[in-house]
Coordinates of C-alpha atoms and ligand atoms in Angstrom, one line a residue:
X1 CA 0.1 -0.1 -0.1
X2 CA 1.3 3.4 -1.0
X3 CA 1.5 6.1 1.6
X4 CA -1.4 8.1 -0.1
X5 CA -3.7 4.8 -0.1
X6 CA -3.0 4.3 3.5
X7 CA -4.3 7.5 4.6
X8 CA -7.8 7.4 3.0
X9 CA -11.0 7.5 5.3
X10 CA -11.4 4.0 4.8
X11 CA -7.8 2.8 4.9
X12 CA -7.5 4.9 8.1
X13 CA -11.0 3.6 9.4
X14 CA -9.7 -0.1 8.8
X15 CA -6.2 0.5 10.9
X16 CA -8.3 2.3 13.5
X17 CA -10.4 -0.5 14.2
X18 CA -7.4 -2.6 15.1
X19 CA -5.8 0.0 17.6
X20 CA -8.8 2.0 19.0
X21 CA -11.6 0.8 20.6
X22 CA -14.5 0.9 18.3
X23 CA -12.7 2.7 15.7
X24 CA -13.6 6.1 17.5
X25 CA -15.2 7.4 20.7
X26 CA -17.5 9.6 21.7
X27 CA -19.6 12.2 19.7
X28 CA -17.2 12.5 17.0
X29 CA -17.2 8.8 15.9
X30 CA -18.6 8.9 12.4
X31 CA -20.6 5.9 13.0
X32 CA -23.1 8.0 14.9
X33 CA -23.9 10.0 11.7
X34 CA -25.6 8.8 8.5
X35 CA -23.4 6.5 6.6
X36 CA -21.5 8.6 4.1
X37 CA -19.9 11.2 6.5
X38 CA -16.3 11.3 6.5
X39 CA -14.4 10.3 9.5
X40 CA -11.0 11.9 9.3
X41 CA -10.1 15.2 8.3
X42 CA -6.5 16.6 6.5
X43 CA -7.2 20.3 6.7
X44 CA -9.1 23.3 7.7
X45 CA -9.1 27.0 6.8
X46 CA -11.8 29.8 7.1
X47 CA -15.1 28.2 7.2
X48 CA -13.9 25.2 5.0
X49 CA -12.7 21.7 5.7
X50 CA -11.2 19.0 3.6
X51 CA -11.8 15.5 4.8
X52 CA -9.0 12.9 4.2
X53 CA -9.9 12.0 0.7
X54 CA -9.5 15.5 -0.1
X55 CA -13.2 16.6 -0.3
X56 CA -13.8 20.3 0.3
X57 CA -16.8 21.2 2.5
X58 CA -18.4 24.6 3.9
X59 CA -18.5 23.7 7.3
X60 CA -21.2 24.5 9.7
X61 CA -20.1 22.1 12.7
X62 CA -16.9 24.2 12.9
X63 CA -15.0 21.5 14.9
X64 CA -18.0 21.1 17.1
X65 CA -17.9 24.8 18.3
X66 CA -14.5 25.5 19.1
X67 CA -13.7 27.7 15.5
X68 CA -15.2 31.0 15.9
X69 CA -13.2 33.2 14.0
X70 CA -12.5 30.5 11.3
X71 CA -10.2 28.1 11.1
X72 CA -6.5 29.3 11.0
X73 CA -7.3 33.0 11.8
X74 CA -4.3 34.9 11.2
X75 CA -4.2 37.1 14.2
X76 CA -5.0 34.0 16.5
X77 CA -2.3 32.0 14.7
X78 CA 0.2 35.0 15.1
X79 CA -0.2 35.3 18.9
X80 CA 0.1 31.7 19.5
X81 CA 2.9 31.3 17.2
X82 CA 4.7 34.4 19.3
X83 CA 3.8 32.6 22.3
X84 CA 5.0 29.2 21.5
X85 CA 8.6 30.8 20.4
X86 CA 8.6 31.8 24.2
X87 CA 7.0 28.6 25.9
X88 CA 4.0 26.9 26.6
X89 CA 3.7 24.3 29.3
X90 CA 6.0 25.7 31.6
X91 CA 6.7 25.1 35.3
X92 CA 3.9 27.6 36.0
X93 CA 1.8 30.2 33.9
X94 CA 3.0 32.9 31.9
X95 CA 1.9 36.4 32.0
X96 CA -0.8 35.6 29.7
X97 CA -2.9 33.8 32.4
X98 CA -3.1 37.4 34.2
X99 CA -3.6 39.1 31.0
X100 CA -6.7 36.5 29.9
X101 CA -8.2 36.7 33.7
X102 CA -8.3 40.6 33.3
X103 CA -9.7 40.5 29.8
X104 CA -12.6 38.3 31.1
X105 CA -13.1 40.0 34.1
X106 CA -13.3 43.2 31.7
X107 CA -15.6 41.4 29.2
X108 CA -18.0 39.4 31.2
X109 CA -19.9 41.5 33.9
X110 CA -20.7 39.1 36.4
X111 CA -17.2 37.8 36.6
X112 CA -14.9 39.1 39.3
X113 CA -12.3 36.5 38.5
X114 CA -11.5 33.7 36.5
X115 CA -9.8 30.2 36.5
X116 CA -8.9 28.1 33.8
X117 CA -8.5 24.2 32.6
X118 CA -8.8 22.6 29.4
X119 CA -12.0 21.2 28.6
X120 CA -15.6 22.1 29.1
X121 CA -16.2 19.0 31.6
X122 CA -13.4 20.6 33.7
X123 CA -15.3 23.9 33.7
X124 CA -18.7 22.5 34.8
X125 CA -17.3 20.1 37.1
X126 CA -15.3 23.0 38.9
X127 CA -18.2 25.1 39.1
X128 CA -20.5 22.3 40.8
X129 CA -17.4 21.8 43.1
X130 CA -17.1 25.4 43.9
X131 CA -20.6 25.8 44.6
X132 CA -20.6 23.0 47.0
X133 CA -17.6 24.2 49.0
X134 CA -19.0 27.6 49.0
X135 CA -22.4 26.6 50.3
X136 CA -21.3 23.6 52.1
X137 CA -24.5 21.8 50.6
X138 CA -25.0 18.6 48.2
X139 CA -27.7 18.8 45.9
X140 CA -27.1 20.2 42.0
X141 CA -30.7 20.9 39.8
X142 CA -29.9 20.0 36.5
X143 CA -32.3 20.2 33.2
X144 CA -33.8 17.0 31.8
X145 CA -31.7 15.9 28.5
X146 CA -29.0 18.9 29.0
X147 CA -25.3 18.0 28.4
X148 CA -22.8 19.4 30.6
X149 CA -19.8 16.7 29.8
X150 CA -18.5 13.5 29.7
X151 CA -17.5 12.2 33.2
X152 CA -19.6 10.0 35.6
X153 CA -21.5 12.8 37.3
X154 CA -22.8 14.1 34.0
X155 CA -22.4 11.7 31.0
X156 CA -25.3 11.0 28.8
X157 CA -24.1 7.2 29.0
X158 CA -24.5 4.7 31.9
X159 CA -21.8 2.4 31.3
X160 CA -19.4 2.8 34.1
X161 CA -21.4 4.8 35.8
X162 CA -22.8 4.4 39.5
X163 CA -26.0 5.5 41.1
X164 CA -23.8 7.2 43.8
X165 CA -22.2 9.2 41.1
X166 CA -25.4 10.9 40.5
X167 CA -27.0 10.7 44.0
X168 CA -27.2 14.5 44.5
X169 CA -28.8 15.4 41.0
X170 CA -32.4 16.5 40.7
X171 CA -33.9 16.9 37.3
X172 CA -36.1 19.9 36.0
X173 CA -37.4 20.7 32.8
X174 CA -35.6 23.7 31.0
X175 CA -37.7 27.1 30.8
X176 CA -40.3 25.6 33.1
X177 CA -40.4 27.6 36.1
X178 CA -42.9 25.2 38.1
X179 CA -40.6 22.2 37.4
X180 CA -37.6 24.1 38.9
X181 CA -39.6 25.2 41.8
X182 CA -40.7 21.7 42.6
X183 CA -36.6 20.7 42.3
X184 CA -35.8 23.6 44.7
X185 CA -38.6 22.1 46.9
X186 CA -37.2 18.5 46.7
X187 CA -33.4 19.9 47.5
X188 CA -35.1 21.4 50.9
X189 CA -32.0 22.8 52.9
X190 CA -29.3 20.9 50.9
X191 CA -29.4 22.9 47.8
X192 CA -25.8 23.8 46.6
X193 CA -26.7 24.9 42.8
X194 CA -28.9 25.4 40.0
X195 CA -27.1 24.4 36.8
X196 CA -28.8 25.9 33.6
X197 CA -27.7 25.5 29.9
X198 CA -27.0 28.8 28.2
X199 CA -30.2 27.9 26.1
X200 CA -31.9 24.5 25.5
X201 CA -29.8 22.8 23.0
X202 CA -30.6 19.1 23.6
X203 CA -29.6 16.7 21.3
X204 CA -32.2 15.9 18.1
X205 CA -34.5 18.3 19.9
X206 CA -35.8 21.8 19.2
X207 CA -33.5 24.4 20.5
X208 CA -35.0 27.4 22.6
X209 CA -33.5 30.4 24.2
X210 CA -34.2 30.6 27.8
X211 CA -37.5 32.6 28.6
X212 CA -37.0 36.0 30.5
X213 CA -39.4 34.4 33.2
X214 CA -37.7 31.2 33.6
X215 CA -34.3 32.8 33.8
X216 CA -35.3 35.3 36.4
X217 CA -37.1 32.9 38.6
X218 CA -33.8 30.9 38.4
X219 CA -31.9 33.9 39.7
X220 CA -34.5 34.6 42.3
X221 CA -34.6 30.9 43.4
X222 CA -30.8 30.6 43.8
X223 CA -30.8 34.2 45.7
X224 CA -33.8 32.7 48.0
X225 CA -32.0 29.6 48.7
X226 CA -28.4 30.8 48.9
X227 CA -27.7 28.3 46.2
X228 CA -25.4 29.3 43.1
X229 CA -26.6 30.0 39.6
X230 CA -24.5 28.3 37.4
X231 CA -24.7 28.9 33.6
X232 CA -23.0 26.2 31.6
X233 CA -21.8 28.6 28.5
X234 CA -19.4 25.9 27.0
X235 CA -21.3 25.5 23.7
X236 CA -22.7 29.2 23.5
X237 CA -20.2 31.2 25.3
X238 CA -19.3 34.2 22.8
X239 CA -21.3 33.1 20.2
X240 CA -24.6 34.7 21.7
X241 CA -23.3 37.8 23.8
X242 CA -19.7 38.8 24.5
X243 CA -20.9 39.1 28.3
X244 CA -22.2 35.5 28.4
X245 CA -25.3 34.1 27.2
X246 CA -27.7 35.2 29.9
X247 CA -26.8 38.5 29.2
X248 CA -30.0 38.4 26.6
X249 CA -32.1 37.9 29.2
X250 CA -30.6 40.2 31.8
X251 CA -29.7 37.5 34.2
X252 CA -26.2 37.2 35.9
X253 CA -24.9 33.8 37.3
X254 CA -22.7 33.5 40.0
X255 CA -20.4 31.1 38.0
X256 CA -20.3 30.1 34.5
X257 CA -18.3 27.5 32.7
X258 CA -16.5 28.5 29.1
X259 CA -14.8 26.2 26.7
X260 CA -15.2 25.6 23.0
X261 CA -14.8 28.9 21.2
X262 CA -12.9 31.1 23.8
X263 CA -9.5 30.2 22.1
X264 CA -10.6 29.7 18.3
X265 CA -9.7 26.0 18.5
X266 CA -6.8 26.1 21.1
X267 CA -7.4 23.8 24.1
X268 CA -8.8 26.1 26.9
X269 CA -11.7 26.0 29.6
X270 CA -12.6 28.8 31.8
X271 CA -14.9 29.3 35.1
X272 CA -15.8 33.0 35.6
X273 CA -17.3 33.7 39.2
X274 CA -18.5 36.5 41.2
X275 CA -16.8 37.6 44.8
X276 CA -19.7 35.6 46.5
X277 CA -17.7 32.4 45.4
X278 CA -14.2 33.7 45.2
X279 CA -13.2 32.2 48.7
X280 CA -14.8 28.8 47.8
X281 CA -12.7 28.8 44.7
X282 CA -9.4 29.1 46.4
X283 CA -10.6 26.0 48.7
X284 CA -10.9 23.6 46.3
X285 CA -7.9 22.0 45.0
X286 CA -8.0 21.8 41.2
X287 CA -5.1 21.5 38.4
X288 CA -4.1 19.7 35.5
X289 CA -0.8 19.2 34.0
X290 CA -1.9 21.4 30.8
X291 CA -3.8 24.1 32.5
X292 CA -1.6 26.8 32.6
X293 CA -0.1 26.2 29.1
X294 CA 0.4 29.7 27.8
X295 CA -0.3 29.3 23.8
X296 CA -4.0 28.5 24.4
X297 CA -4.1 31.5 26.6
X298 CA -2.6 33.7 24.0
X299 CA -4.9 32.5 21.5
X300 CA -7.9 33.2 23.9
X301 CA -6.8 36.6 24.3
X302 CA -6.4 37.3 20.6
X303 CA -9.7 35.7 20.0
X304 CA -11.5 37.4 22.3
X305 CA -10.2 41.0 21.4
X306 CA -10.8 40.0 17.5
X307 CA -14.5 39.1 18.3
X308 CA -14.9 42.4 19.9
X309 CA -13.0 44.7 17.4
X310 CA -14.8 43.0 14.3
X311 CA -18.3 42.6 15.8
X312 CA -17.9 38.7 15.3
X313 CA -21.2 38.0 16.6
X314 CA -22.9 40.6 14.5
X315 CA -21.4 38.5 11.2
X316 CA -22.3 35.2 12.6
X317 CA -26.1 36.5 13.2
X318 CA -26.1 38.3 9.7
X319 CA -24.9 35.0 8.1
X320 CA -27.0 32.7 10.2
X321 CA -30.2 34.8 9.4
X322 CA -29.4 34.8 5.7
X323 CA -29.2 30.9 6.2
X324 CA -32.4 30.7 7.9
X325 CA -34.5 32.7 5.8
X326 CA -33.0 30.9 2.4
X327 CA -33.9 27.3 3.8
X328 CA -37.4 28.6 4.9
X329 CA -38.1 30.0 1.7
X330 CA -37.0 27.0 -0.1
X331 CA -38.7 24.5 2.2
X332 CA -41.9 26.0 1.4
X333 CA -41.3 26.0 -2.2
X334 CA -40.7 22.4 -2.1
X335 CA -43.6 21.7 0.4
X336 CA -41.7 20.6 3.5
X337 CA -42.2 21.5 6.9
X338 CA -38.9 22.2 8.4
X339 CA -38.2 23.2 11.6
X340 CA -35.3 25.5 12.3
X341 CA -34.7 26.5 15.8
X342 CA -32.1 27.9 18.3
X343 CA -30.2 31.2 17.7
X344 CA -29.5 31.6 13.9
X345 CA -25.8 31.4 14.6
X346 CA -26.2 27.9 16.5
X347 CA -29.2 26.2 14.5
X348 CA -30.5 23.0 14.4
X349 CA -32.6 22.1 11.5
X350 CA -35.5 19.1 11.8
X351 CA -38.2 17.8 9.6
X352 CA -41.6 17.3 11.0
X353 CA -42.8 13.7 11.0
X354 CA -39.3 12.3 11.0
X355 CA -38.9 10.3 13.9
X356 CA -36.6 7.8 12.5
X357 CA -34.4 10.9 10.8
X358 CA -35.2 9.5 7.5
X359 CA -35.7 12.9 6.2
X360 CA -33.0 14.9 8.1
X361 CA -30.5 12.3 7.1
X362 CA -31.3 12.5 3.6
X363 CA -31.1 16.3 3.7
X364 CA -27.6 16.3 5.3
X365 CA -26.5 13.3 2.9
X366 CA -27.6 15.5 0.0
X367 CA -25.5 18.5 1.2
X368 CA -22.6 16.6 2.0
X369 CA -22.6 15.3 -1.6
X370 CA -22.7 19.0 -2.6
X371 CA -19.6 20.2 -0.3
X372 CA -21.9 21.4 2.7
X373 CA -21.0 19.7 6.2
X374 CA -24.1 19.8 8.3
X375 CA -25.4 17.6 11.1
X376 CA -29.0 16.0 11.4
X377 CA -29.7 16.5 15.1
X378 CA -27.0 18.3 17.0
X379 CA -26.7 22.2 17.3
X380 CA -24.6 23.6 14.5
X381 CA -22.2 26.6 14.4
X382 CA -21.5 29.2 12.2
X383 CA -18.4 31.1 12.6
X384 CA -17.1 34.9 11.7
X385 CA -15.3 33.4 8.5
X386 CA -18.9 32.6 6.9
X387 CA -19.3 34.8 3.9
X388 CA -22.5 35.8 1.8
X389 CA -20.9 33.8 -1.0
X390 CA -20.3 31.1 1.4
X391 CA -24.1 31.0 2.6
X392 CA -25.3 31.7 -1.2
X393 CA -23.2 28.5 -2.2
X394 CA -24.6 26.4 0.7
X395 CA -28.4 27.9 -0.4
X396 CA -27.6 26.4 -3.9
X397 CA -27.0 22.9 -2.3
X398 CA -29.8 23.2 0.1
X399 CA -32.3 23.9 -2.8
X400 CA -31.2 20.8 -4.6
X401 CA -31.0 18.8 -1.2
X402 CA -34.8 19.8 -0.3
X403 CA -35.8 19.2 -3.9
X404 CA -34.8 15.5 -3.4
X405 CA -35.8 15.0 0.1
X406 CA -39.4 16.3 -1.1
X407 CA -39.6 13.6 -3.5
X408 CA -38.8 10.8 -0.8
Ligands
LIG501 C1 -19.1 20.3 24.7 C2 -20.0 20.7 26.2 C3 -19.4 20.3 27.6 C4 -18.2 19.7 27.5 O1 -17.2 20.4 27.2 P1 -15.9 19.2 26.7 O2 -14.7 20.2 26.0 O3 -16.5 18.4 25.7 O4 -15.5 18.4 28.2 C5 -20.4 21.0 28.5 N1 -21.2 21.6 28.4 C6 -21.8 22.1 27.1 C7 -23.2 22.8 27.1 C8 -21.2 21.4 25.8 O5 -21.5 22.0 25.0

């Protein structure tokens, strides 16, 4: 086998099945997608990705969220390269740590302080731990179906998880103040935290922004009980509002978890918090081998500054709206009932009467064949590198894709 043949998607998958359990773990296992999606990628630039077989896509997954300015952004890469030349994972942090914490405190209204780690799961777990340390209580309220990470207390799987890992979680329904109140009652005087997603973005379900009534009630219940209000902004952070997603509804959390987009693809997570939880944050022991690495922090500083300077969110909203309006027009012309929900820059596209995902999967496969990478059930992500031309090229593909779906 020559080297090139050895690197095709099929060849890589075949090799991987021997040395990687199941070929790939987690949500990035292409076996979870309709048959026909690539598993391996070779390159990415702007809003485009190339799979291992060299096929080019306009990308609406953006690395599952981390890419917010575009892949390989020149300013982020320059900042990262500059820091890499000085040092990355050293015996302690570089000045970038302080710079980035200052920038977050300046940018995020609820934040009096910030701490850093690597993955969103690190950040959501730290928020819960800080809330428990600060309140001396155990119960944490989580919305049914919400995703907060992939370790035993929060993973969607039950394999390897014990009941005890989740002993102190109580469920409520997102955007349902009455169910939240019932959960608060159930926690009694042992309530440590109310954990909320930035918006309802459950897999395969219609997405929904928090209602003002729900968000306000969550804040009031936390205040009333002395519990922490935690916003999991890992997925939505800096895509909806530079100050944190719940600024949209005028509610400030005590603690927030961030990751995905904050360093435009570099591995970084953050917890921001207010002064009420500052001392608790000093008491927990939290650390990781790579958590003070400086390159990702330099990338984050450059990412946040560029998003602010260039109005990155406005661009994503404008492009997301253009995409949504276009697909709505096409769907009605083709006589298809398509439900597009979530913020336009973080959409999910679902078809009516499609419990078996036949229509949604076919739509995505038709798009894929035309050089557009979308997902049939997961939150999608626009980035600030999507242009009018990219959206219009996508719409040309979606018009043909919907025509095919309409004939099914
Ligand atoms: C992705 C995600 C997480 C987990 O982040 P990882 O970096 O994958 O550990 C937590 N919460 C939400 C809402 C997410 O989207």
